[in-house]
Tab-separated table of C-alpha atoms in Angstrom:
chain	number	residue	atom	x	y	z
A	1	MET	CA	37.641	67.265	50.401
A	2	ARG	CA	39.050	66.104	47.071
A	3	ALA	CA	42.516	66.743	45.660
A	4	ARG	CA	44.067	65.948	42.107
A	5	TYR	CA	47.629	64.719	42.112
A	6	VAL	CA	49.937	64.057	39.177
A	7	VAL	CA	52.318	61.221	39.553
A	8	THR	CA	56.166	61.911	39.119
A	9	SER	CA	59.066	59.503	38.849
A	10	THR	CA	60.088	60.193	42.381
A	11	CYS	CA	56.656	59.124	43.805
A	12	ILE	CA	57.063	55.704	41.845
A	13	GLN	CA	60.491	55.177	43.101
A	14	SER	CA	59.949	56.300	46.804
A	15	GLY	CA	56.244	55.018	47.105
A	16	THR	CA	55.257	58.533	48.135
A	17	ILE	CA	53.307	61.554	47.097
A	18	ARG	CA	54.265	65.079	47.810
A	19	LEU	CA	52.141	67.128	50.470
A	20	THR	CA	50.638	69.784	48.153
A	21	LEU	CA	48.652	72.606	49.516
A	22	SER	CA	45.442	70.712	49.205
A	23	LEU	CA	46.733	67.687	51.013
A	24	ARG	CA	48.180	69.658	53.521
A	25	GLN	CA	44.803	71.226	54.177
A	26	MET	CA	43.213	67.927	53.999
A	27	LEU	CA	45.686	65.979	56.225
A	28	SER	CA	46.122	68.580	58.792
A	29	GLY	CA	46.950	67.426	62.284
A	30	ARG	CA	47.345	63.816	61.265
A	31	GLU	CA	50.324	61.738	61.657
A	32	ARG	CA	48.903	58.563	60.095
A	33	VAL	CA	45.996	57.953	57.560
A	34	THR	CA	44.183	54.914	56.186
A	35	CYS	CA	44.231	54.974	52.430
A	36	GLN	CA	41.711	52.736	50.649
A	37	ASP	CA	41.787	51.938	46.822
A	38	GLU	CA	39.117	51.129	44.360
A	39	ASP	CA	38.834	47.549	45.244
A	40	GLY	CA	38.391	48.484	48.931
A	41	GLU	CA	41.824	47.301	49.970
A	42	ARG	CA	43.403	49.448	52.589
A	43	LEU	CA	47.032	50.794	53.417
A	44	ASP	CA	48.223	52.335	56.629
A	45	CYS	CA	50.083	55.307	55.344
A	46	THR	CA	52.356	57.857	57.317
A	47	VAL	CA	52.113	61.664	56.833
A	48	ASP	CA	55.584	62.816	57.166
A	49	TRP	CA	55.627	66.631	57.803
A	50	VAL	CA	59.401	66.676	57.948
A	51	ARG	CA	59.877	65.475	54.377
A	52	GLY	CA	56.620	66.819	53.344
A	53	VAL	CA	55.374	63.497	51.751
A	54	LEU	CA	52.388	60.899	52.429
A	55	ASP	CA	54.524	57.629	52.666
A	56	GLY	CA	53.340	53.982	52.121
A	57	LEU	CA	51.896	54.056	48.721
A	58	GLU	CA	54.216	51.741	46.951
A	59	PRO	CA	51.847	48.702	47.065
A	60	TYR	CA	49.239	50.981	45.341
A	61	PHE	CA	51.527	52.062	42.677
A	62	GLU	CA	52.606	48.559	41.735
A	63	LYS	CA	49.035	47.151	41.853
A	64	ARG	CA	47.670	50.022	39.535
A	65	ARG	CA	50.796	49.934	37.475
A	66	LEU	CA	50.761	53.759	37.670
A	67	GLN	CA	53.327	55.543	35.452
A	68	VAL	CA	54.714	59.160	35.404
A	69	ASN	CA	51.974	61.716	34.542
A	70	ASP	CA	49.321	59.651	35.601
A	71	VAL	CA	46.683	61.128	37.946
A	72	ILE	CA	45.377	60.222	41.398
A	73	TRP	CA	42.187	61.644	42.876
A	74	LEU	CA	42.279	61.766	46.609
A	75	THR	CA	39.075	62.162	48.660
A	76	LEU	CA	38.945	62.387	52.325
A	77	ASP	CA	35.937	60.625	53.710
A	78	GLY	CA	35.769	60.831	57.495
A	79	GLU	CA	39.045	58.807	58.733
A	80	VAL	CA	39.646	57.159	55.189
A	81	LEU	CA	41.487	58.671	52.323
A	82	ALA	CA	39.975	57.280	49.159
A	83	LEU	CA	42.379	56.765	46.192
A	84	GLU	CA	41.226	56.700	42.514
A	85	ALA	CA	43.723	56.265	39.649
A	86	ALA	CA	42.905	57.903	36.266
A	87	ALA	CA	45.269	58.010	33.460
A	88	ALA	CA	46.296	61.704	32.694
A	89	ARG	CA	47.170	60.843	29.012
A	90	LYS	CA	43.879	60.609	26.949
A	91	VAL	CA	44.079	57.639	24.889
A	92	ARG	CA	42.295	57.829	21.561
A	93	PRO	CA	40.180	54.931	20.683
A	94	ARG	CA	41.197	53.241	17.561
A	95	PRO	CA	38.674	53.491	14.578
A	96	ALA	CA	36.632	50.599	14.071
A	97	ALA	CA	37.972	48.430	11.501
A	98	ARG	CA	36.001	48.163	8.250
A	99	PRO	CA	35.046	44.698	7.168
A	100	VAL	CA	37.145	43.431	4.233
A	101	VAL	CA	35.317	41.458	1.631
A	102	GLU	CA	37.532	38.965	0.309
A	103	ALA	CA	37.166	37.866	-3.352
A	104	GLY	CA	36.167	34.328	-3.946
A	105	PRO	CA	38.597	31.901	-5.706
A	106	PRO	CA	38.244	31.773	-9.481
A	107	ALA	CA	35.642	29.325	-10.650
A	108	GLU	CA	37.100	26.026	-11.520
A	109	LYS	CA	36.466	24.411	-14.884
A	110	LYS	CA	34.524	21.287	-14.458
A	111	VAL	CA	36.485	18.343	-15.854
A	112	ALA	CA	34.801	14.934	-16.191
A	113	VAL	CA	36.632	12.336	-14.132
A	114	PRO	CA	35.963	8.658	-14.456
A	115	VAL	CA	34.010	7.182	-11.419
A	116	GLU	CA	37.008	4.933	-10.846
A	117	ALA	CA	39.318	7.965	-10.476
A	118	ARG	CA	37.301	9.717	-8.032
A	119	THR	CA	38.659	9.783	-4.492
A	120	PRO	CA	36.303	9.749	-1.580
A	121	LYS	CA	35.769	13.029	0.409
A	122	SER	CA	37.786	13.285	3.504
A	123	PRO	CA	35.902	14.027	6.701
A	124	ASP	CA	36.073	17.504	8.046
A	125	PRO	CA	38.823	18.052	10.608
A	126	VAL	CA	37.731	18.170	14.232
A	127	PRO	CA	38.781	21.451	15.785
A	128	GLU	CA	41.259	21.086	18.661
A	129	PRO	CA	40.254	22.345	22.087
A	130	PRO	CA	41.683	25.934	23.077
A	131	LYS	CA	44.574	25.731	25.111
A	132	ARG	CA	44.586	27.116	28.656
A	133	VAL	CA	46.959	29.942	29.388
A	134	ARG	CA	47.862	30.513	32.907
A	135	VAL	CA	48.193	34.335	33.587
A	136	THR	CA	50.510	35.139	36.518
A	137	PRO	CA	49.192	38.088	38.605
A	138	HIS	CA	51.253	41.382	38.856
A	139	VAL	CA	53.501	41.592	41.622
A	140	GLY	CA	51.508	44.281	43.195
A	141	GLU	CA	48.361	42.193	43.309
A	142	LYS	CA	50.040	39.065	44.999
A	143	LYS	CA	49.105	38.954	48.765
A	144	ARG	CA	51.803	40.254	50.613
A	145	ALA	CA	53.147	38.358	53.487
A	146	ALA	CA	52.675	39.862	56.999
A	147	LYS	CA	55.597	42.002	57.986
A	148	PRO	CA	57.640	40.987	61.231
A	149	ALA	CA	56.701	42.717	64.255
A	150	PHE	CA	59.883	44.465	64.633
A	151	VAL	CA	59.394	45.878	61.087
A	152	GLN	CA	55.886	47.211	61.831
A	153	ALA	CA	56.916	48.818	65.142
A	154	LEU	CA	59.837	50.646	63.322
A	155	GLU	CA	57.709	51.763	60.652
A	156	ALA	CA	55.235	53.076	63.290
A	157	LEU	CA	58.155	54.967	64.744
A	158	GLU	CA	58.397	56.808	61.364
A	159	LEU	CA	61.490	54.850	60.028
A	160	LYS	CA	61.469	53.908	56.301
A	161	HIS	CA	61.998	50.161	55.797
A	162	VAL	CA	64.354	49.070	52.880
A	163	PRO	CA	64.506	45.281	52.711
A	164	ALA	CA	67.858	43.767	51.701
A	165	GLU	CA	69.363	40.512	51.380
A	166	GLY	CA	70.361	38.883	54.789
A	167	HIS	CA	69.339	42.015	56.810
A	168	ASP	CA	66.765	44.885	56.905
A	169	LEU	CA	67.576	48.751	56.640
A	170	PHE	CA	65.819	51.471	58.167
A	171	ARG	CA	66.210	55.034	57.425
A	172	ALA	CA	65.311	57.896	59.564
A	173	TYR	CA	64.728	61.248	58.112
A	174	LEU	CA	65.464	64.261	60.576
A	175	GLY	CA	65.263	67.206	58.378
A	176	ARG	CA	69.003	68.272	57.738
A	177	ARG	CA	70.220	64.994	58.717
A	178	GLU	CA	69.445	61.323	58.731
A	179	TYR	CA	70.653	58.072	59.932
A	180	THR	CA	70.403	54.557	58.783
A	181	LEU	CA	69.925	51.328	60.917
A	182	ALA	CA	70.927	47.989	59.603
A	183	LEU	CA	69.163	45.005	61.533
A	184	GLY	CA	69.567	41.216	61.339
A	185	ARG	CA	67.899	38.420	63.152
A	186	PHE	CA	69.984	36.738	65.687
A	187	GLY	CA	70.906	33.105	64.500
A	188	GLU	CA	70.264	34.068	60.999
A	189	SER	CA	72.307	37.057	60.023
A	190	GLU	CA	76.240	37.232	60.249
A	191	PRO	CA	77.511	39.709	62.883
A	192	ALA	CA	80.446	40.244	60.549
A	193	ASP	CA	78.299	41.417	57.597
A	194	LEU	CA	76.425	43.920	59.918
A	195	LEU	CA	79.687	45.141	61.163
A	196	ALA	CA	80.924	45.572	57.645
A	197	LEU	CA	77.880	47.790	56.693
A	198	ARG	CA	78.644	50.125	59.512
A	199	ARG	CA	82.340	50.225	58.785
A	200	THR	CA	81.897	51.020	55.220
A	201	GLY	CA	79.505	53.869	56.164
A	202	ARG	CA	76.356	52.128	54.555
A	203	ALA	CA	74.869	52.091	58.109
A	204	ASP	CA	75.233	54.521	60.986
A	205	PHE	CA	74.042	51.762	63.414
A	206	ALA	CA	73.844	47.970	63.216
A	207	GLY	CA	72.321	45.512	65.519
A	208	LEU	CA	70.654	42.180	65.972
A	209	VAL	CA	66.781	41.530	66.630
A	210	VAL	CA	66.960	39.294	69.819
A	211	PRO	CA	63.771	38.336	71.904
A	212	GLU	CA	63.786	39.790	75.241
A	213	ALA	CA	64.216	36.339	76.871
A	214	ARG	CA	67.381	35.637	75.089
A	215	LEU	CA	69.180	38.931	75.456
A	216	ALA	CA	71.489	37.871	77.957
A	217	ALA	CA	72.410	34.712	76.039
A	218	ALA	CA	73.052	36.656	72.922
A	219	ALA	CA	75.350	39.193	74.606
A	220	GLU	CA	77.419	36.253	76.012
A	221	GLU	CA	77.580	34.772	72.681
A	222	LEU	CA	78.623	37.903	70.937
A	223	GLY	CA	81.237	38.660	73.462
A	224	GLY	CA	83.062	41.777	72.550
A	225	VAL	CA	81.304	42.211	69.245
A	226	ARG	CA	79.872	45.835	69.212
A	227	LEU	CA	76.376	45.339	67.847
A	228	ALA	CA	73.267	46.812	69.231
A	229	LEU	CA	70.718	44.237	70.628
A	230	VAL	CA	67.146	45.391	69.765
A	231	SER	CA	64.282	43.392	71.268
A	232	PRO	CA	60.845	43.294	69.326
A	233	GLU	CA	59.039	43.704	72.783
A	234	ALA	CA	60.805	46.848	73.490
A	235	LEU	CA	60.040	48.350	70.107
A	236	SER	CA	56.434	47.516	70.834
A	237	GLN	CA	56.593	49.432	74.088
A	238	LEU	CA	58.006	52.478	72.104
A	239	VAL	CA	55.136	52.458	69.994
A	240	ALA	CA	52.752	52.299	73.044
A	241	LEU	CA	54.718	55.132	74.522
A	242	LYS	CA	54.275	57.129	71.316
A	243	LYS	CA	50.575	57.260	72.043
A	244	LEU	CA	51.054	59.239	75.392
A	245	PHE	CA	54.045	61.528	74.005
A	246	PRO	CA	55.476	61.823	70.495
A	247	VAL	CA	58.495	59.674	70.755
A	248	GLY	CA	60.191	58.801	67.447
A	249	PRO	CA	63.538	58.370	65.627
A	250	VAL	CA	65.393	60.899	67.883
A	251	GLU	CA	64.647	58.877	71.145
A	252	LEU	CA	65.472	55.646	69.284
A	253	GLU	CA	68.752	56.842	68.137
A	254	ARG	CA	69.595	57.759	71.662
A	255	LEU	CA	68.884	54.210	72.789
A	256	LEU	CA	70.842	52.797	69.870
A	257	ARG	CA	73.893	54.691	70.914
A	258	GLU	CA	73.719	53.381	74.183
A	259	GLY	CA	73.813	49.754	72.640
A	260	ARG	CA	70.771	48.148	73.961
A	261	VAL	CA	66.921	48.812	72.729
A	262	ASP	CA	65.473	46.536	75.534
A	263	ALA	CA	62.841	46.676	78.105
A	264	ASP	CA	64.766	48.325	80.608
A	265	ALA	CA	65.963	51.321	78.326
A	266	VAL	CA	62.402	51.854	77.359
A	267	THR	CA	61.445	51.824	81.023
A	268	ARG	CA	63.959	54.522	81.739
A	269	LEU	CA	62.719	56.654	78.665
A	270	ALA	CA	59.233	56.134	79.852
A	271	ASP	CA	60.126	57.594	83.302
A	272	GLU	CA	61.361	60.738	81.410
A	273	VAL	CA	58.310	61.025	79.453
A	274	ARG	CA	56.211	60.678	82.644
A	275	ARG	CA	58.165	63.552	84.110
A	276	TRP	CA	57.702	65.611	80.858
A	277	VAL	CA	53.892	64.871	80.896
A	278	GLY	CA	53.964	65.829	84.603
A	279	GLU	CA	55.345	69.275	83.753
A	280	ARG	CA	52.385	69.595	81.382
A	281	ALA	CA	50.053	68.565	84.169
A	282	ALA	CA	51.777	71.230	86.477
A	283	PHE	CA	51.204	73.919	83.916
A	284	SER	CA	47.421	73.018	83.896
A	285	ALA	CA	47.266	72.902	87.629
A	286	VAL	CA	48.743	76.400	88.033
A	287	LEU	CA	46.472	78.027	85.278
A	288	LEU	CA	43.455	76.523	87.146
A	289	ALA	CA	44.593	78.056	90.499
A	290	LEU	CA	45.118	81.393	88.555
A	291	ALA	CA	41.517	81.121	87.207
A	292	GLU	CA	40.321	81.897	90.696
A	293	TYR	CA	42.207	85.241	90.713
A	294	THR	CA	40.462	88.380	89.378
A	295	ARG	CA	41.954	90.883	86.999
A	296	GLN	CA	44.816	93.141	88.261
A	297	GLN	CA	45.292	90.936	91.498
A	298	VAL	CA	48.694	90.855	92.973
A	299	PHE	CA	50.043	87.493	94.608
A	300	PHE	CA	52.992	85.606	95.538
A	301	PRO	CA	54.116	82.034	94.203
A	302	GLU	CA	53.418	80.805	97.910
A	303	ASP	CA	49.792	81.941	97.407
A	304	VAL	CA	49.610	79.545	94.263
A	305	LEU	CA	51.314	76.845	96.152
A	306	ALA	CA	48.707	77.206	98.900
A	307	ASN	CA	45.860	76.984	96.402
A	308	LEU	CA	47.384	73.722	94.865
A	309	GLY	CA	47.250	71.976	97.946
A	310	GLU	CA	50.267	71.069	100.410
A	311	GLY	CA	52.535	68.521	98.777
A	312	SER	CA	51.205	68.754	95.299
A	313	TRP	CA	54.117	70.581	93.561
A	314	ASP	CA	57.152	71.989	94.606
A	315	ARG	CA	58.083	75.845	94.634
A	316	GLU	CA	60.649	75.600	91.894
A	317	THR	CA	58.123	74.059	89.664
A	318	VAL	CA	55.350	76.641	90.281
A	319	TRP	CA	57.913	79.450	89.881
A	320	ASN	CA	59.225	77.761	86.352
A	321	VAL	CA	55.351	77.969	85.234
A	322	LEU	CA	54.730	81.449	86.494
A	323	GLU	CA	58.049	82.526	84.556
A	324	ALA	CA	56.550	81.001	81.377
A	325	LEU	CA	53.169	82.595	81.850
A	326	ALA	CA	54.954	86.162	82.187
A	327	GLY	CA	56.583	85.649	78.828
A	328	PRO	CA	55.183	85.285	75.241
A	329	PRO	CA	52.977	84.038	73.724
A	330	PHE	CA	50.957	84.059	77.216
A	331	LEU	CA	51.737	87.404	78.629
A	332	LEU	CA	49.318	86.521	81.445
A	333	LEU	CA	51.609	87.785	84.223
A	334	GLU	CA	53.527	90.918	85.160
A	335	LYS	CA	56.569	90.550	87.483
A	336	SER	CA	57.405	93.130	90.240
A	337	GLY	CA	60.840	93.537	91.868
A	338	ALA	CA	59.541	92.271	95.265
A	339	GLY	CA	58.743	88.774	93.844
A	340	GLU	CA	55.079	89.566	93.218
A	341	TYR	CA	52.936	88.826	90.191
A	342	LEU	CA	50.268	90.761	88.673
A	343	LEU	CA	47.325	88.911	86.760
A	344	ARG	CA	46.776	91.216	83.668
A	345	GLU	CA	43.612	89.455	82.669
A	346	PRO	CA	41.420	86.659	83.595
A	347	VAL	CA	42.842	83.148	82.501
A	348	ALA	CA	39.802	82.144	80.464
A	349	ASP	CA	40.122	85.450	78.336
A	350	ASN	CA	43.881	84.954	77.966
A	351	LEU	CA	43.376	81.223	76.785
A	352	ALA	CA	40.620	82.566	74.233
A	353	HIS	CA	43.114	85.110	73.053
A	354	LEU	CA	45.812	82.555	72.658
A	355	ALA	CA	43.547	80.041	70.732
A	356	GLU	CA	42.721	82.828	68.330
A	357	TYR	CA	46.352	83.541	67.789
A	358	ALA	CA	47.106	79.722	67.335
A	359	LEU	CA	44.465	79.270	64.942
A	360	SER	CA	45.560	82.405	62.773
A	361	LEU	CA	49.175	81.210	62.617
A	362	ARG	CA	48.058	77.533	61.696
A	363	ALA	CA	45.984	79.118	58.802
A	364	ARG	CA	49.086	80.843	57.519
A	365	ILE	CA	51.139	77.770	57.680
A	366	ALA	CA	48.475	75.879	55.847
A	367	GLY	CA	48.321	78.658	53.071
A	368	ASP	CA	44.630	79.474	53.749
């Protein structure tokens, strides 16, 4: 797939490009994508469906010195999105300069000069060697220093990094609202400066990045100063947890309100995620149990519990799943007043109809 994109001033300022209809179809279902420029250099970019942009292209804009109305061709080749910059404005080549024939100096009259008055001919001047000029590469072509681990982790959690003097700012875009996090390194940033950012409204949350092993010492040293303590190890655990369940800025905001983003806080969140994933597993288990029933079969929740095996799931969990299956979009079951359920159609047929509905809705969202 190939798409054409015209660069705007907003793109250059934010390092993003808008997700056009073609790009939405091309990147459908992706949260991150690897972009590769003409030189083979790769960038790890974020597909931000909430803001409707592909984020992380600032180094590419700087490297190619792109301007407003320049054109980028984007080609999806497997898992890599190839970038190819082409100027939108056609620059006319200058006409070749005609050779100019210079008139020679007028012929001098020969005057007889006595031999004694003739001066010896001076030797031809020796040309000086050309001076070497050192060209400084463009800022976008310089090799960028590796980002700290906590910056990489927060970017992986879909926060926008904005470097600042003495601290780092991170912005989380949540649709109708957003929040800003100011972080400084413990021992390098002044707590008073971070507190001032929060008091003046330039940051919603302020904190210090402290290794997990030094959290207790940092809390004791800060005393009553109300700054969040964030460990790089905890942020890395959040990124790993995101592979299991889509955690992001919302869950991080909750931890920031509690004042600590450490291993204990992430462990508590992981326990909640396991319960959420467990509910999904219960949903699958009930569907597999119902797959043994035939069309128009009547049953009780206790019958499903017996099929699941004693001690596998509690009655309330199974009842909640059955209630969900009785409503839209499944409409697989019909309830009766006696607490019975009727299976309207086989589970496999119901899932096939649901998949067709989901694909049709997805096509409408993509604009197909």
